[in-house]
XYZ file of C-alpha atoms in Angstrom:
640
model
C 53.638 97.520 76.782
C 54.490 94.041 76.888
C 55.680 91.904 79.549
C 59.701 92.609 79.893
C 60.092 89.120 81.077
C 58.253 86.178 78.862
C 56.979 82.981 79.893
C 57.179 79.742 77.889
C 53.675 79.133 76.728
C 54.402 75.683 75.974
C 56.740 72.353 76.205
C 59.748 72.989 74.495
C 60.431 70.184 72.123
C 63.510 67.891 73.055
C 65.852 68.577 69.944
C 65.316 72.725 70.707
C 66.849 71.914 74.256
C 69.893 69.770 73.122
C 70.338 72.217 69.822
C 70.187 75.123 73.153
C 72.649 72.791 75.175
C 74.480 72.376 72.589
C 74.862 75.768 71.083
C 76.162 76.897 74.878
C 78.408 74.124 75.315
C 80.356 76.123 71.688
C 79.859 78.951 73.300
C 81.663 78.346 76.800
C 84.124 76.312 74.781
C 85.075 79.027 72.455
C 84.795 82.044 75.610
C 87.187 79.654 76.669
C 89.684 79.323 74.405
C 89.067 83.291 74.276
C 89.914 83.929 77.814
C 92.857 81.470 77.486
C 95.043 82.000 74.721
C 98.015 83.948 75.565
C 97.644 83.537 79.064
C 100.915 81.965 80.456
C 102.970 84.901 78.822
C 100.452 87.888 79.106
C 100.617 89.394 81.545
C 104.539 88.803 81.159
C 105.869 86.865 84.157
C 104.859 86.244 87.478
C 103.634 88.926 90.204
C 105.051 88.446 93.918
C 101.369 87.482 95.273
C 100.762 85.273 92.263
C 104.138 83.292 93.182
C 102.320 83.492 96.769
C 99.753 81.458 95.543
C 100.938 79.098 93.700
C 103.987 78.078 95.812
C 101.548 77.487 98.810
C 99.006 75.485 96.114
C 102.252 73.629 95.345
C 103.445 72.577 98.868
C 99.747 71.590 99.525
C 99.410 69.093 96.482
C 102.928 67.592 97.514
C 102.353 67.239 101.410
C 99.234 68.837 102.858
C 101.784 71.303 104.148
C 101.496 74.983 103.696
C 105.174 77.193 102.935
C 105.697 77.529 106.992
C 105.048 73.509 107.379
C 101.258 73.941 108.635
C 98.603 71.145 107.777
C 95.719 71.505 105.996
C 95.279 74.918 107.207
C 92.022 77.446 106.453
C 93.954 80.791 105.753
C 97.436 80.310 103.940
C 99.996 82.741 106.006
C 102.125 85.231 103.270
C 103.929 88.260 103.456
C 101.732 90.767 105.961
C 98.509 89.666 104.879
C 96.798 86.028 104.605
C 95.567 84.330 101.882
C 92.020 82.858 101.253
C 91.544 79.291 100.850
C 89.410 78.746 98.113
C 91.705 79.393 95.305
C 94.599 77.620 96.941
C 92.917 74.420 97.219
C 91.340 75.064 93.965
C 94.659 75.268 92.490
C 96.239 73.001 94.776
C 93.929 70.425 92.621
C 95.287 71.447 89.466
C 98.540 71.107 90.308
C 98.095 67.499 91.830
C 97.542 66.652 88.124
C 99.604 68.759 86.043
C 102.360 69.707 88.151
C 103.692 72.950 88.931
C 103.464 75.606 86.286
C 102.465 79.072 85.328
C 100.615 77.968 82.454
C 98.302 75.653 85.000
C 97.786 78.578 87.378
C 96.749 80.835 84.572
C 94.747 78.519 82.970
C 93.113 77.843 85.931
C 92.206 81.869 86.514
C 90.647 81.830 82.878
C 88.661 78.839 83.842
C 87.338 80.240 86.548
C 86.202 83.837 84.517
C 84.833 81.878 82.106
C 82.532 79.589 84.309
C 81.592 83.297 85.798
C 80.397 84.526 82.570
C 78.337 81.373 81.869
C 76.597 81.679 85.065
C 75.720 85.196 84.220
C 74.697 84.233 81.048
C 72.037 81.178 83.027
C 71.116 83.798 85.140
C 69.890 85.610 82.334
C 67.978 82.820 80.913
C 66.047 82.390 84.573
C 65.573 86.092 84.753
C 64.407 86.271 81.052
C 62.984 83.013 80.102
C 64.880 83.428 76.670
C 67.592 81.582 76.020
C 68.948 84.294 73.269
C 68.519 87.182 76.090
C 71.049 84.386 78.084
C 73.234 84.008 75.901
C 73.606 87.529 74.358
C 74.411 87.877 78.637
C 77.155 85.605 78.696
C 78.848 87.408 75.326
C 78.600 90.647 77.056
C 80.499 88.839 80.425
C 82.700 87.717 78.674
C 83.789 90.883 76.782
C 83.615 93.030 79.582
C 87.149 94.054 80.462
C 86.584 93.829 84.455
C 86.783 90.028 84.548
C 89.003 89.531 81.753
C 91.304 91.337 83.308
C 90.705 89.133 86.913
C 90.793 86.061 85.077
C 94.111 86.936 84.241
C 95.939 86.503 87.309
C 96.567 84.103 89.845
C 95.109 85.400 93.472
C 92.110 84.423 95.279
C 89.825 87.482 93.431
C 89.994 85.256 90.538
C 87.600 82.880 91.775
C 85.060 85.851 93.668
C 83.090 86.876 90.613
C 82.130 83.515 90.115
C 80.830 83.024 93.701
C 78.987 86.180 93.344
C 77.269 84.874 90.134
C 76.507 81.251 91.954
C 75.072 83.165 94.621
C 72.577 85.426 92.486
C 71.248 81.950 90.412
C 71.018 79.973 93.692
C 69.025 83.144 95.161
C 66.708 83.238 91.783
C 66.244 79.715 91.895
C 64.835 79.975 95.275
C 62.904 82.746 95.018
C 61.285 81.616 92.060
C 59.298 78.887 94.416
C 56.683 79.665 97.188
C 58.468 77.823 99.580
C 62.151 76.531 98.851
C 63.298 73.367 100.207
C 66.230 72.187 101.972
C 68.080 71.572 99.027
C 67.767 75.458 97.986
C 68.591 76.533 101.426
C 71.945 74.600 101.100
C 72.993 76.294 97.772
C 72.214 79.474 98.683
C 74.417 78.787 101.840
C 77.166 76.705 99.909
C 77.173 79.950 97.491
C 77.620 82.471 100.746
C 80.197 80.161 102.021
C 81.794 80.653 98.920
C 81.651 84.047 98.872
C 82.831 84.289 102.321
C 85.623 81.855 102.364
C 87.328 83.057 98.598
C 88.207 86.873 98.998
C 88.955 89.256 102.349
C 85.878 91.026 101.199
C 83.539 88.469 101.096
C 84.192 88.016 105.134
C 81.861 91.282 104.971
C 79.812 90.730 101.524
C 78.740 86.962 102.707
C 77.701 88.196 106.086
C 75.514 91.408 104.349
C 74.096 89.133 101.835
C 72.939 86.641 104.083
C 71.284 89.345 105.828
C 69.160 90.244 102.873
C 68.052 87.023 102.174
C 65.047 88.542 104.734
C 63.674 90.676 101.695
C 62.160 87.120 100.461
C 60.159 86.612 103.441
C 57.152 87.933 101.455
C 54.924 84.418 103.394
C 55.036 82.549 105.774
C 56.066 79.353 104.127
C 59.790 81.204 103.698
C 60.150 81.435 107.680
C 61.499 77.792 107.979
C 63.820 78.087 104.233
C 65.145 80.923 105.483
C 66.158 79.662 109.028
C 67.414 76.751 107.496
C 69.671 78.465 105.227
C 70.803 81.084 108.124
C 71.694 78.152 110.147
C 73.557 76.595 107.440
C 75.544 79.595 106.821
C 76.421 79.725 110.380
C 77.832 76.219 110.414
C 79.719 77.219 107.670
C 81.109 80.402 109.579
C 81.960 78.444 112.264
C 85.795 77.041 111.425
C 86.060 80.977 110.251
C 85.192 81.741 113.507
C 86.932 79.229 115.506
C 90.380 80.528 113.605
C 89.423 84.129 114.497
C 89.467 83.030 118.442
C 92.673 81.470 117.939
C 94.544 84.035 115.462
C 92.793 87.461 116.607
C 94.938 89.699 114.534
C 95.436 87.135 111.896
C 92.128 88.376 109.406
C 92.139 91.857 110.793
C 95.948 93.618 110.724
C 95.546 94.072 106.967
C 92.589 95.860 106.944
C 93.556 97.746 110.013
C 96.549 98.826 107.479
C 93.961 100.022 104.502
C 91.256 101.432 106.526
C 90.484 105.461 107.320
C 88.685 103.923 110.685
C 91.127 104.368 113.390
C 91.056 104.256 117.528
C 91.452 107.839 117.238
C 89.017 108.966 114.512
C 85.902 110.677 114.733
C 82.698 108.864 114.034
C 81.514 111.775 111.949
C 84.716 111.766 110.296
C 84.247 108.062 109.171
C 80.885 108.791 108.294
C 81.580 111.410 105.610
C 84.717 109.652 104.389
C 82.597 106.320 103.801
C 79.724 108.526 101.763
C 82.750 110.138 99.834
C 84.181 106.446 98.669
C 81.225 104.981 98.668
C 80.228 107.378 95.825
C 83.948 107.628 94.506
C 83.389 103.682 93.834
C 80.333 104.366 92.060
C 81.504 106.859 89.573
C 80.920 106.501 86.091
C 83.889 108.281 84.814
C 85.879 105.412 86.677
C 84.157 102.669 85.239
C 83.830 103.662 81.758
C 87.466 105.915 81.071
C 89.529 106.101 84.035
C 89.601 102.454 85.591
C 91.943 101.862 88.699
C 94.524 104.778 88.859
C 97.071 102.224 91.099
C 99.916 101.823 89.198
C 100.313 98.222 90.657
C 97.391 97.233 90.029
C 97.750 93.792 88.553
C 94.746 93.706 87.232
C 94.074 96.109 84.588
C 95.501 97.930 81.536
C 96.327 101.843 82.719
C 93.732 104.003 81.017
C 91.545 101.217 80.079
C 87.366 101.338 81.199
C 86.393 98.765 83.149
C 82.828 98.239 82.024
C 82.054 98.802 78.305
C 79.922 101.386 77.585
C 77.634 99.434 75.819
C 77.131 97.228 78.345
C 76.665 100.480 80.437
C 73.884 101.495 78.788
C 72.230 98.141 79.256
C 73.024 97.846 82.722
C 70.794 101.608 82.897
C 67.775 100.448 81.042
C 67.301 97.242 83.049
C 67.848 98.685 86.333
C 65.069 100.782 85.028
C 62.984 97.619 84.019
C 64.127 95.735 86.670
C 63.151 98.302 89.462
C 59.819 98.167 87.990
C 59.250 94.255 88.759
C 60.960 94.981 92.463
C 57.400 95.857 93.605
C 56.412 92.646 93.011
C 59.555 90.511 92.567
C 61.478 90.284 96.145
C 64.340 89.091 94.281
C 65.037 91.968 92.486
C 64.986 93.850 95.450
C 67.583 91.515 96.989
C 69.243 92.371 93.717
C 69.670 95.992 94.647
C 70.349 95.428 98.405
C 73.298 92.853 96.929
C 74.400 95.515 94.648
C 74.898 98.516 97.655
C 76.515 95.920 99.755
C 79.322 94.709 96.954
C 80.608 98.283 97.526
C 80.536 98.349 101.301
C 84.024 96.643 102.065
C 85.806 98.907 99.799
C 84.013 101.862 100.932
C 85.873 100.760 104.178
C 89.370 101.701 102.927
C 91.670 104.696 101.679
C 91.892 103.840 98.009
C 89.261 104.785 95.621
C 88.028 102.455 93.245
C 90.007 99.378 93.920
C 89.289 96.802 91.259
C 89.951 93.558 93.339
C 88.440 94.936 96.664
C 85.132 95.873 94.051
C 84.967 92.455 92.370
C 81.357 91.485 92.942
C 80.226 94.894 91.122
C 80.809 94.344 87.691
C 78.580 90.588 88.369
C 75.262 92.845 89.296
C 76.645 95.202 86.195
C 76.399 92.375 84.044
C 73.233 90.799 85.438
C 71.477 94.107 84.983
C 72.236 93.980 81.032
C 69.440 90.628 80.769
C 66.353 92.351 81.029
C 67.609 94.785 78.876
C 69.047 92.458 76.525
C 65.574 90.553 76.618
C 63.379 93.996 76.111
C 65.610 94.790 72.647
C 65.193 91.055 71.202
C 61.404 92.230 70.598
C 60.882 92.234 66.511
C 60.165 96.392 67.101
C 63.753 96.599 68.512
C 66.081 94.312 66.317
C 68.240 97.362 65.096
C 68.743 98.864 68.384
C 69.609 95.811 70.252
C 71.940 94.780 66.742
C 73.751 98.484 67.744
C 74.385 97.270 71.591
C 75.910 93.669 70.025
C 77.865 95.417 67.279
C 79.168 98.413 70.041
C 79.950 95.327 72.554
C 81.721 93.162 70.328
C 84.034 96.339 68.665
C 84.930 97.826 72.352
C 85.605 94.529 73.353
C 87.679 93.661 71.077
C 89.437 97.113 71.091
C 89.887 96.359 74.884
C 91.391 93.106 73.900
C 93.780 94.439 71.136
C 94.898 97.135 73.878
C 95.701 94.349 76.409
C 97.869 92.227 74.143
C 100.022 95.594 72.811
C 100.484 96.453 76.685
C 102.148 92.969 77.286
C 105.737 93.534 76.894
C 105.826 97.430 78.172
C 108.329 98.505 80.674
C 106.273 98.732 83.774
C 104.095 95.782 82.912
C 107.106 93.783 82.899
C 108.685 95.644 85.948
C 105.230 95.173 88.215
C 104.938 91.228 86.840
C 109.082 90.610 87.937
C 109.270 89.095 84.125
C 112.978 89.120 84.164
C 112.939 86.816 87.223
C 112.599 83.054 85.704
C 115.084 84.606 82.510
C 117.479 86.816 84.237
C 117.852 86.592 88.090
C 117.451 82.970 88.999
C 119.746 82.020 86.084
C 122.272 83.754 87.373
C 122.503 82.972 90.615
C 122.210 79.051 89.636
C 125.528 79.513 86.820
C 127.367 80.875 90.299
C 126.180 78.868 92.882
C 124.050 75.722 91.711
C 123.266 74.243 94.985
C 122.812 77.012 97.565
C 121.737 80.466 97.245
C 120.536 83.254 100.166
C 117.558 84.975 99.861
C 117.734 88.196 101.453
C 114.494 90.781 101.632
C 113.925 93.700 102.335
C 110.552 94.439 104.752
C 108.822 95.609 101.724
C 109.449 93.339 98.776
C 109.423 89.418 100.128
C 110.978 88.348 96.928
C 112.021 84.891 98.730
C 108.512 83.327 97.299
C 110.012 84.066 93.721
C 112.555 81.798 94.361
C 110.434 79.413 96.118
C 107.847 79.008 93.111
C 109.928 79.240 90.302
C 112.764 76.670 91.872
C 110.038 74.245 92.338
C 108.383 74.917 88.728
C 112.107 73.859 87.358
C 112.018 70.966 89.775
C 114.916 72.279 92.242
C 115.321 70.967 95.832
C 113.974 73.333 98.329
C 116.868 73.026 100.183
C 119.105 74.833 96.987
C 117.407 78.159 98.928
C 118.525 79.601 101.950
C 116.792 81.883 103.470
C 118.552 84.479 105.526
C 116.591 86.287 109.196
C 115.685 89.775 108.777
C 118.824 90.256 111.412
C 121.069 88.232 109.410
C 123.610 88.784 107.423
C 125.471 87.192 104.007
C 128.346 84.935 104.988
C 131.528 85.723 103.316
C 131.449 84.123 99.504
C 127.704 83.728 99.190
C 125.585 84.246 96.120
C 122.550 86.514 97.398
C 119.334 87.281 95.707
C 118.622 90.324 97.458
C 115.170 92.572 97.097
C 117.213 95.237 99.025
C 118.429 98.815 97.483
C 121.313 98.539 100.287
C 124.008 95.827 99.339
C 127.055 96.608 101.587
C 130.264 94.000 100.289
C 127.779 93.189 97.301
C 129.624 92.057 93.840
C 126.522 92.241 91.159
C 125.956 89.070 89.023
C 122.618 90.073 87.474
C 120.186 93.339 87.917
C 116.190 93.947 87.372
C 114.708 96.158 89.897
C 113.977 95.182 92.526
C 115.837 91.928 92.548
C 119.915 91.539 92.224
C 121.911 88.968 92.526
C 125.127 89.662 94.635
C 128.427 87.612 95.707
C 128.937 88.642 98.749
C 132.897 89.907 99.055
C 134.463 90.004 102.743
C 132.981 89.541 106.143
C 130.252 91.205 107.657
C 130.976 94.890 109.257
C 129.654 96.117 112.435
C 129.366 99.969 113.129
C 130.400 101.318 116.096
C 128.956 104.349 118.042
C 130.542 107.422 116.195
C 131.832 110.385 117.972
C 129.860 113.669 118.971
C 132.130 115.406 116.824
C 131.547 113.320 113.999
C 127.897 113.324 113.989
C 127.612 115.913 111.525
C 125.176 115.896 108.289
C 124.557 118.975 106.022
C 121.227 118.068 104.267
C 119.308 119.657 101.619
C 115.874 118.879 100.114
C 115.474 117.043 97.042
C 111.617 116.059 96.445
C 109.232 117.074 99.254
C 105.808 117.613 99.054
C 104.579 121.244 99.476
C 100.689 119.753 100.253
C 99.759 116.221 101.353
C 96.362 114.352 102.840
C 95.865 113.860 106.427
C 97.172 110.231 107.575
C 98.749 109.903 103.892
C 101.911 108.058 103.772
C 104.113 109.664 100.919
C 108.019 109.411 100.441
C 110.783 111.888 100.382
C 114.139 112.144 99.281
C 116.684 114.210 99.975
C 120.720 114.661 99.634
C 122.853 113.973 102.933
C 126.511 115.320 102.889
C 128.746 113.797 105.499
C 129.934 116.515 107.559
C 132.458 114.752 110.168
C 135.657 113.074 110.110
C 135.005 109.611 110.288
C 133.855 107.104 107.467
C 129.469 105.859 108.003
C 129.301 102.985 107.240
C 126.034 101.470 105.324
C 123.386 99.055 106.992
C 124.758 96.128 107.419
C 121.211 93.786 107.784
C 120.626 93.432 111.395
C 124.405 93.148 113.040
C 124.723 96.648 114.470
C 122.567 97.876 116.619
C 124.167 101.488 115.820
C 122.905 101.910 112.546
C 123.001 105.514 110.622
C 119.280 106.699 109.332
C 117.918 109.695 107.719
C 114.410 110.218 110.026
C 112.129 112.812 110.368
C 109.868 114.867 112.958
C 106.500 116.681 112.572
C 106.311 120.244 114.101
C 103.363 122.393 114.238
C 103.574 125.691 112.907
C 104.735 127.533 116.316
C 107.597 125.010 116.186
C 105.812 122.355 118.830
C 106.880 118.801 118.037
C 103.728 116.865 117.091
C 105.057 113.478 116.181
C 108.929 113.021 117.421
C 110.071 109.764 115.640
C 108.242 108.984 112.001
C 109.962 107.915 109.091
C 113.265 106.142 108.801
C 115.944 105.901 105.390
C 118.734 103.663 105.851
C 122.333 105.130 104.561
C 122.418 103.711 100.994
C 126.258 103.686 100.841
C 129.432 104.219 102.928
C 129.782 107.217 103.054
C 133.327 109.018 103.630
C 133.714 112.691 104.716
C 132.644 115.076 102.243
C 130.482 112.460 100.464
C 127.166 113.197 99.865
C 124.111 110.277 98.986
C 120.741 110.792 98.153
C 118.347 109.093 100.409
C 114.599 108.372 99.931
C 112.087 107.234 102.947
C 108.478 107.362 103.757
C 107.189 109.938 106.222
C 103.298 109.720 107.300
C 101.365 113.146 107.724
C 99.711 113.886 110.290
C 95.462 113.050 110.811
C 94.219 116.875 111.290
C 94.389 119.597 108.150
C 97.147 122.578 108.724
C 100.475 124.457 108.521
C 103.191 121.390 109.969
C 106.854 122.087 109.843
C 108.700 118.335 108.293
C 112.055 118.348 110.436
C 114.810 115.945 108.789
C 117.621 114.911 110.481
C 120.003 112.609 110.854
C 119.900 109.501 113.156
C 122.728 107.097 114.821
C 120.496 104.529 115.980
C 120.992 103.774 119.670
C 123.228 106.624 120.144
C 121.589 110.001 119.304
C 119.908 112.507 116.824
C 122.467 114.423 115.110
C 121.082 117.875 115.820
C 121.007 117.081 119.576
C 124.823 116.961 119.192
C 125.232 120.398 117.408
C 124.315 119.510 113.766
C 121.710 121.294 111.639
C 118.436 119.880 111.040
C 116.174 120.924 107.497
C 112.920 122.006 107.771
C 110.463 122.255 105.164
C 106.842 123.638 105.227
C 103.939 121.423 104.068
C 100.616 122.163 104.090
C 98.265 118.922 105.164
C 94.399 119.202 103.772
């Protein structure tokens, strides 16, 4: 059989190279154009994190100064998590030219996809030695929903595919030599620097990588490169790890929030669930049917496969050719190492098949398709590999077709906030023009909203006003609230979850109630009969004021007697487990006889069983109701 991967035989003349050049310059500029049209308005508005983003790009292209007034600074503080620099700055850049705008920040995302793909597609000219095998690379990157659909939105994972790619070619280009020189070592540690420094995974992907650069010590000549470009990844980790010493939770709390390793988990237990989502993120049905199950996932179409099946199939036969040249290519056997480690850091966490947290996969998916792509060009294989270009170019564009049609549905626009720039921040402008409260609720910051798309109007930062977590509306304010509670709330303008209130009367503190009137009849509404250990999961049920005295809704932060629906775990002998779990704020005043409907989160306990969920009602500061004579429900669940 012949060589999968061909070597020029002779000097390529000088118009074959420019007509090459030149035919991939049309290429990238049409993938391009591809990638960007429709952009600014699909997906329809602006998600929270995406408003993250570009606000803090913004206030770093006016003054160096991130949203909290911070210079320069290497992780970009947002709402219980911080954001990676690379994209910031990248887009920071952008918007030193153009200004703020969506457009700009998407654009920027489908540059950034695009310039991924092409790098694929180079890598499959190195790997190949034939430019058509390249290029037939890049069409299938392109195509492949995965990183269209990541080149769609504005957050750092736009920009990790494309650090991935760089640091496959830099790797090749290295390898490729006996003996790489300085100037190799430096690209291969610019590209894990990159890699590091532009998504939270890549603070474990860079590290893993760099560690298995030592399958290309195959002589002794690569001792010294491969030093060198160790010790210029470590200078590169070093303001990484300088921030670390100074911000210890800063890089970690996150994670700490997503991951099944706990203090108080077993290391057998972590074992087995890394092998089960290690394998979870490798299953087929996911990446060719499925996709990402999270309904707020930002980056994909429900129901939509990730990887074309076409490109699939390629991917199979040149792992197959390409695990042939690993005995005697140590690049290739980087490859593979690469490939295991992309799924490491999502392995880590609860969620199965994460799209963003699984970025670099679909880049070694891709880069597997070349050989293949180069074994079918052969004369003896035109009308198979014409099938795989004709199957990749009509799933593609089915893919595409089923993207646009999904723009303007309900939860699209619901998860993207579209009515915010049309509906919301209109309002609250025609009633107060030059000062309006942004009030949040610990779950949905939507103060950035306001933030990004003020300053994409050109509004003053100082027209927002935003109100402490223990603060509440003055009398006669106009309120942009992300909160279901709204005591003395007049409604301007509604789109879950924002609403824009004018705020009616002064704000009302609750008193300790008496014993007699700490009375609730309550009565299940949706409960879970089975949950997963450690899952979080909500609850609602209906609460029926039972005493003689008016409760009085949350008022944000002035009481410290406020009324809560909260829970206990029992075990199944009636033996309190946990004592004090969930909490669900009073949605409304409620007078006696009322009844309300209240919904919370409870979290299940870590070991399998019979529990007993114990509901009751709470005066915060003063007591449980049942401990003053009122009934508490209690419904069965079954944890496995």
């Amino acid at each position: 059989m012949k060589s999968q991967i061909s070597n020029l035989k002779s000097k390529v003349p000088l118009w074959v190279m420019l007509a090459a050049a030149g035919l991939w310059l049309l290429l990238a500029a049409a993938g391009l154009a591809f990638y960007a049209w429709g952009a600014p308005t699909n997906p329809p508005g602006f998600f929270i994190d995406e408003s993250s983003v570009a606000y803090n790009a913004h206030t770093i292209a006016e003054s160096g100064k991130d949203e909290h007034g911070e210079a320069w600074p290497l992780y970009f503080k947002a709402f219980g998590d911080y954001k990676n620099p690379t994209y910031v700055y990248l887009l920071a850049a952008v918007f030193r030219v153009t200004g703020p705008s969506v457009a700009a920040a998407r654009y920027l995302s489908a540059m950034l996809g695009v310039l991924a793909a092409l790098v694929l597609g180079l890598l499959g000219v190195r790997l190949t030695k034939s430019n058509a095998a390249g290029l037939f690379t890049f069409l299938t990157a392109l195509l492949t929903p995965w990183l269209f659909e990541l080149s769609r939105v504005v957050v750092e994972v736009a920009a990790f595919p494309l650090a991935v790619a760089l640091f496959l070619l830099a790797t090749r280009r290295a390898a490729s030599k006996e003996a790489w020189g300085v100037a190799d070592s430096a690209l291969v540690a610019a590209a894990l620097a990159l890699v590091t420094y532009t998504y939270s995974t890549g603070r474990l992907t860079g590290p893993l990588l760099a560690l298995g650069l030592a399958l290309l010590l195959t002589n002794r000549r690569r001792v010294v490169p491969l030093l060198t470009t160790w010790a210029l990844y470590g200078l590169a980790l070093a303001p990484l790890y300088v921030y670390h010493r100074r911000n210890p939770e800063a890089l970690t709390k996150r994670f700490n929030y997503l991951t099944y390793v706990t203090p108080d988990s077993r290391y057998a237990e972590d074992v087995w669930e890394f092998v089960k989502h290690f394998a979870g993120n490798l299953n087929p049905w996911r990446l060719l049917v499925t996709g990402d199950v999270n309904t707020y996932q930002i980056a994909s179409v429900p129901g939509a496969a990730p990887v074309l099946f076409a490109t699939f199939l390629l991917a199979l036969c040149g792992a197959w050719l390409a695990l042939k040249s690993a005995r005697r290519d140590a690049w290739w056997r980087l490859f593979f190492y690469g490939l295991v480690a992309s799924v490491v850091p999502a392995s880590l966490t609860n969620d199965y098949f994460h799209l963003l947290r699984l970025a670099a996969l679909p880049v070694f998916v891709i880069a597997l398709a070349a050989p293949a792509l180069a074994y079918l060009i052969d004369k003896e294989r035109a009308a198979l590999f014409f099938l795989f270009i004709a199957l990749t170019l009509a799933q593609g564009l089915v893919f595409r077709f089923q993207f646009e049609r999904y723009a303007d549905s309900p939860w699209r626009r619901h998860v993207f906030d579209a009515d915010y720039a049309s509906k919301i921040l209109p309002a609250a402008l025609a009633a107060s023009p030059r000062e309006i409260h942004l009030a949040d609720s610990t779950s949905v910051p939507g103060y950035v909203q306001a933030l990004w798309h003020g300053a994409a109007q050109g509004l003053p930062p100082e027209t927002f006003v935003r109100l402490r977590q223990d603060e509440p509306a003055p009398a006669g304010a106009v309120v942009i609230t992300t909160e279901d509670i709204r005591p003395r709330c007049r409604v301007l303008a509604e789109s879950e979850p924002y609403a824009v209130c004018a705020t009616e009367g002064r704000p009302r503190e609750t008193g300790p109630l008496a014993d007699a009137d700490l009375r609730a009849e309550l009565r299940a509404i949706e409960v879970p009969a089975r949950v997963a250990p450690k899952s979080r999961v909500q609850v609602r049920v209906a609460v029926r004021n039972a005493g003689g005295a008016v409760w009085l809704a949350r008022e944000r932060g002035l009481s410290p007697h406020q009324l809560s629906a909260a829970n206990h775990w029992l075990d199944a002998s009636g033996d309190v487990v946990v004592n004090d779990d969930g909490r669900g704020a009073l949605p409304r005043d409620l007078r006696p006889g009322d009844e309300a409907e209240i919904d919370f989160a409870v979290n299940a306990p870590r070991h399998p069983g019979d529990y007993i969920l114990e509901i009751d009602m709470l005066q915060e500061g003063v007591s449980w109701f049942a401990l003053k004579g009122s009934r508490t429900l209690r419904v069965t669940v079954r944890v496995e």
